[in-house]
Tab-separated table of C-alpha atoms in Angstrom:
chain	number	residue	atom	x	y	z
V	198	UNK	CA	23.222	6.774	2.283
V	199	UNK	CA	21.937	8.882	-0.598
V	200	UNK	CA	18.500	10.351	0.079
V	201	UNK	CA	15.749	9.929	-2.515
V	202	UNK	CA	14.742	13.148	-4.254
V	203	UNK	CA	11.070	14.082	-4.034
V	204	UNK	CA	10.188	16.967	-6.336
V	205	UNK	CA	7.316	19.409	-5.939
V	206	UNK	CA	5.745	18.046	-9.148
V	207	UNK	CA	5.830	14.500	-7.806
V	208	UNK	CA	4.268	15.657	-4.529
V	209	UNK	CA	1.422	17.395	-6.404
V	210	UNK	CA	0.765	14.250	-8.454
V	211	UNK	CA	0.668	12.168	-5.267
V	212	UNK	CA	-1.802	14.551	-3.611
V	213	UNK	CA	-4.019	14.578	-6.716
V	214	UNK	CA	-3.932	10.769	-6.823
V	215	UNK	CA	-5.113	10.577	-3.199
V	216	UNK	CA	-7.871	13.153	-3.741
V	217	UNK	CA	-9.209	11.317	-6.819
V	218	UNK	CA	-9.260	8.043	-4.914
V	219	UNK	CA	-11.072	9.490	-1.892
V	220	UNK	CA	-13.635	11.395	-3.976
V	221	UNK	CA	-14.379	8.359	-6.159
V	222	UNK	CA	-15.156	6.283	-3.068
V	223	UNK	CA	-17.444	9.008	-1.710
V	224	UNK	CA	-19.277	9.069	-5.064
V	225	UNK	CA	-19.768	5.280	-5.189
V	226	UNK	CA	-23.121	5.472	-3.405
V	227	UNK	CA	-24.797	7.083	-6.436
V	228	UNK	CA	-25.849	4.936	-9.388
V	229	UNK	CA	-26.130	6.359	-12.890
V	230	UNK	CA	-27.998	4.961	-15.899
V	231	UNK	CA	-25.820	4.897	-19.003
V	232	UNK	CA	-28.166	3.634	-21.707
V	233	UNK	CA	-28.965	0.027	-20.813
V	234	UNK	CA	-26.167	-0.052	-18.253
V	235	UNK	CA	-26.160	1.020	-14.626
V	236	UNK	CA	-22.849	2.254	-13.275
V	237	UNK	CA	-21.669	4.054	-10.147
V	238	UNK	CA	-20.817	7.746	-10.198
V	239	UNK	CA	-17.320	6.882	-9.004
V	240	UNK	CA	-16.516	5.534	-12.470
V	241	UNK	CA	-16.179	9.162	-13.619
V	242	UNK	CA	-13.311	9.836	-11.198
V	243	UNK	CA	-11.713	6.501	-10.318
V	244	UNK	CA	-9.976	5.888	-13.695
V	245	UNK	CA	-8.100	9.154	-13.172
V	246	UNK	CA	-6.174	7.448	-10.384
V	247	UNK	CA	-5.001	4.801	-12.867
V	248	UNK	CA	-4.013	7.476	-15.381
V	249	UNK	CA	-1.998	9.271	-12.698
V	250	UNK	CA	-0.519	5.921	-11.709
V	251	UNK	CA	0.621	5.376	-15.315
V	252	UNK	CA	2.197	8.840	-15.450
V	253	UNK	CA	4.063	8.284	-12.183
V	254	UNK	CA	5.390	4.867	-13.240
V	255	UNK	CA	6.451	6.193	-16.650
V	256	UNK	CA	8.277	9.271	-15.351
V	257	UNK	CA	9.363	8.341	-11.806
V	258	UNK	CA	9.484	4.540	-11.823
V	259	UNK	CA	7.756	1.656	-10.062
V	260	UNK	CA	9.228	2.341	-6.606
V	261	UNK	CA	7.755	5.835	-6.323
V	262	UNK	CA	4.452	4.644	-7.793
V	263	UNK	CA	4.338	1.961	-5.103
V	264	UNK	CA	4.861	4.642	-2.448
V	265	UNK	CA	1.991	6.733	-3.872
V	266	UNK	CA	-0.327	3.710	-3.959
V	267	UNK	CA	0.318	3.013	-0.281
V	268	UNK	CA	-0.145	6.709	0.481
V	269	UNK	CA	-3.511	6.661	-1.303
V	270	UNK	CA	-4.522	3.528	0.598
V	271	UNK	CA	-3.574	5.091	3.930
V	272	UNK	CA	-5.307	8.409	3.278
V	273	UNK	CA	-8.475	6.667	2.066
V	274	UNK	CA	-8.523	4.540	5.205
V	275	UNK	CA	-7.972	7.600	7.385
V	276	UNK	CA	-10.858	9.485	5.745
V	277	UNK	CA	-13.137	6.472	6.167
V	278	UNK	CA	-12.299	6.143	9.866
V	279	UNK	CA	-12.761	9.860	10.510
V	280	UNK	CA	-16.135	9.830	8.759
V	281	UNK	CA	-17.251	6.972	11.009
V	282	UNK	CA	-16.183	9.016	14.039
V	283	UNK	CA	-18.208	11.947	12.708
V	284	UNK	CA	-21.268	9.731	12.330
V	285	UNK	CA	-20.941	8.387	15.887
V	286	UNK	CA	-20.600	11.817	17.505
V	287	UNK	CA	-23.870	12.898	19.179
V	288	UNK	CA	-25.560	15.616	17.156
V	289	UNK	CA	-26.985	18.828	18.562
V	290	UNK	CA	-30.783	19.218	18.822
V	291	UNK	CA	-30.745	21.426	15.710
V	292	UNK	CA	-28.973	18.760	13.622
V	293	UNK	CA	-31.408	17.062	11.243
V	294	UNK	CA	-29.048	15.421	8.768
V	295	UNK	CA	-27.979	12.314	10.691
V	296	UNK	CA	-29.854	9.855	8.479
V	297	UNK	CA	-28.549	11.486	5.307
V	298	UNK	CA	-24.997	11.444	6.662
V	299	UNK	CA	-25.257	7.770	7.578
V	300	UNK	CA	-26.677	6.973	4.152
V	301	UNK	CA	-23.861	8.706	2.270
V	302	UNK	CA	-20.875	8.041	4.531
V	303	UNK	CA	-21.911	4.980	6.518
V	304	UNK	CA	-20.939	2.278	4.035
V	305	UNK	CA	-20.889	-1.181	5.554
V	306	UNK	CA	-17.488	-2.687	6.497
V	307	UNK	CA	-17.854	-5.281	3.743
V	308	UNK	CA	-17.904	-2.572	1.061
V	309	UNK	CA	-14.921	-0.832	2.641
V	310	UNK	CA	-12.959	-4.090	2.764
V	311	UNK	CA	-13.806	-4.863	-0.857
V	312	UNK	CA	-12.890	-1.359	-2.015
V	313	UNK	CA	-9.567	-1.166	-0.162
V	314	UNK	CA	-8.436	-4.666	-1.158
V	315	UNK	CA	-9.423	-4.187	-4.801
V	316	UNK	CA	-7.739	-0.783	-5.041
V	317	UNK	CA	-4.467	-1.969	-3.522
V	318	UNK	CA	-4.245	-5.083	-5.698
V	319	UNK	CA	-5.444	-3.402	-8.894
V	320	UNK	CA	-3.132	-0.393	-8.543
V	321	UNK	CA	-0.107	-2.557	-7.760
V	322	UNK	CA	-0.816	-4.785	-10.771
V	323	UNK	CA	-1.248	-1.711	-12.981
V	324	UNK	CA	2.105	-0.264	-11.849
V	325	UNK	CA	3.871	-3.637	-12.091
V	326	UNK	CA	2.672	-4.383	-15.634
V	327	UNK	CA	3.494	-0.835	-16.767
V	328	UNK	CA	7.024	-1.044	-15.337
V	329	UNK	CA	7.784	-4.544	-16.639
V	330	UNK	CA	6.522	-3.717	-20.130
V	331	UNK	CA	8.749	-0.641	-20.224
V	332	UNK	CA	11.741	-2.646	-19.017
V	333	UNK	CA	11.256	-5.399	-21.621
V	334	UNK	CA	10.359	-3.096	-24.524
V	335	UNK	CA	12.688	-3.447	-27.504
V	336	UNK	CA	11.664	-0.049	-28.899
V	337	UNK	CA	12.417	3.334	-27.399
V	338	UNK	CA	10.905	3.375	-23.928
V	339	UNK	CA	10.046	7.046	-24.318
V	340	UNK	CA	8.206	6.713	-27.639
V	341	UNK	CA	4.548	7.759	-27.788
V	342	UNK	CA	3.413	4.451	-29.288
V	343	UNK	CA	5.286	2.470	-26.640
V	344	UNK	CA	3.726	4.454	-23.822
V	345	UNK	CA	0.239	4.172	-25.340
V	346	UNK	CA	0.413	0.381	-25.428
V	347	UNK	CA	1.790	0.192	-21.896
V	348	UNK	CA	-0.858	2.550	-20.544
V	349	UNK	CA	-3.790	0.658	-22.070
V	350	UNK	CA	-2.535	-2.865	-21.309
V	351	UNK	CA	-1.540	-2.047	-17.737
V	352	UNK	CA	-4.891	-0.354	-17.080
V	353	UNK	CA	-6.761	-3.329	-18.524
V	354	UNK	CA	-4.915	-5.622	-16.138
V	355	UNK	CA	-5.297	-3.264	-13.176
V	356	UNK	CA	-8.965	-2.484	-13.727
V	357	UNK	CA	-9.665	-6.168	-14.374
V	358	UNK	CA	-8.033	-7.267	-11.123
V	359	UNK	CA	-9.798	-4.449	-9.255
V	360	UNK	CA	-13.228	-5.511	-10.544
V	361	UNK	CA	-12.584	-9.241	-10.095
V	362	UNK	CA	-11.759	-8.646	-6.426
V	363	UNK	CA	-14.272	-5.907	-5.578
V	364	UNK	CA	-17.585	-7.221	-6.899
V	365	UNK	CA	-17.470	-10.789	-5.487
V	366	UNK	CA	-16.421	-9.527	-2.037
V	367	UNK	CA	-18.967	-6.685	-2.034
V	368	UNK	CA	-21.968	-8.434	-3.588
V	369	UNK	CA	-21.633	-12.223	-3.166
V	370	UNK	CA	-24.938	-13.458	-1.753
V	371	UNK	CA	-26.595	-10.145	-2.629
V	372	UNK	CA	-26.487	-10.342	-6.425
V	373	UNK	CA	-26.458	-13.428	-8.624
V	374	UNK	CA	-23.107	-14.603	-10.003
V	375	UNK	CA	-24.278	-13.763	-13.522
V	376	UNK	CA	-24.950	-10.165	-12.405
V	377	UNK	CA	-21.581	-9.989	-10.672
V	378	UNK	CA	-19.865	-11.312	-13.798
V	379	UNK	CA	-21.668	-8.725	-15.908
V	380	UNK	CA	-20.577	-5.927	-13.561
V	381	UNK	CA	-16.954	-7.107	-13.683
V	382	UNK	CA	-16.875	-7.092	-17.482
V	383	UNK	CA	-18.807	-3.821	-17.835
V	384	UNK	CA	-16.764	-1.853	-15.303
V	385	UNK	CA	-13.447	-3.129	-16.687
V	386	UNK	CA	-14.490	-2.285	-20.243
V	387	UNK	CA	-15.794	1.202	-19.417
V	388	UNK	CA	-12.776	2.166	-17.328
V	389	UNK	CA	-10.357	0.938	-19.986
V	390	UNK	CA	-12.263	2.834	-22.694
V	391	UNK	CA	-12.034	5.917	-20.473
V	392	UNK	CA	-8.266	5.435	-20.455
V	393	UNK	CA	-8.131	5.108	-24.249
V	394	UNK	CA	-10.286	8.196	-24.854
V	395	UNK	CA	-8.209	10.387	-22.575
V	396	UNK	CA	-4.891	8.886	-23.752
V	397	UNK	CA	-3.866	11.959	-25.856
V	398	UNK	CA	-4.127	14.099	-22.710
V	399	UNK	CA	-2.167	11.531	-20.694
V	400	UNK	CA	0.607	11.514	-23.305
V	401	UNK	CA	0.870	15.303	-23.165
V	402	UNK	CA	1.066	15.180	-19.381
V	403	UNK	CA	3.848	12.582	-19.487
V	404	UNK	CA	5.777	14.631	-22.060
V	405	UNK	CA	5.430	17.724	-19.907
V	406	UNK	CA	6.502	15.859	-16.772
V	407	UNK	CA	9.613	14.579	-18.531
V	408	UNK	CA	10.555	18.102	-19.562
V	409	UNK	CA	10.019	19.395	-16.017
V	410	UNK	CA	11.916	16.623	-14.252
V	411	UNK	CA	14.639	16.371	-16.911
V	412	UNK	CA	15.357	12.723	-16.222
V	413	UNK	CA	14.158	9.259	-17.160
V	414	UNK	CA	12.641	6.869	-14.629
V	415	UNK	CA	14.958	4.163	-13.269
V	416	UNK	CA	15.033	1.274	-15.733
V	417	UNK	CA	14.566	-1.239	-12.945
V	418	UNK	CA	13.505	-0.818	-9.298
V	419	UNK	CA	15.479	-2.360	-6.464
V	420	UNK	CA	12.610	-4.808	-6.021
V	421	UNK	CA	9.056	-5.448	-7.194
V	422	UNK	CA	7.914	-6.450	-3.704
V	423	UNK	CA	4.671	-4.555	-3.098
V	424	UNK	CA	5.354	-3.823	0.571
V	425	UNK	CA	8.804	-2.222	0.092
V	426	UNK	CA	7.659	1.370	0.461
V	427	UNK	CA	11.054	2.519	1.784
V	428	UNK	CA	12.822	1.688	-1.509
V	429	UNK	CA	12.360	4.857	-3.540
């Protein structure tokens, strides 16, 4: 059986994707006022994971993007579990930062469940929409305009699904449904605008990746089943 080729560039993208995801979750505890809006600090970093997701789907295909998404999910879960172990370890008499550590890293299980579920679903939807749009495109799949449309539409779907799942699970019974609805719309809009603003950079990255790898992504994966991580 022919082995799948994993390049150094792909590996670096996967590592960066995981780092952005982990850091964004660590930053979620801080709220930031943006004019009349209140957002979480993680909004600054989290959209980068979707941009990297778009680049991976465009250059390497849906199957490898699916593998990276599962890798990000696993590494995020591992970091969360290790942080909980660190919190539970008895501190030395000189240690005075236990309360601060619990405040920053001791997110309740409900928030973790909401974050992990929303990320997995949103990222898979983003990669799926990106791949299917490229497959069904009548124009050149490598054109700048074609990629721009795919990147924005897929991110809108992915960010929308992420927000629709995360906020009700995390805040139902804590915030009113009108507040939750407002957060869903605001976060989806801001993250998508982030994608649009940084789109010229994303396009340059994709162009550079194509020149490095010297090949086009597979036109169609073996399957779109989200759990098939061995099909790369």
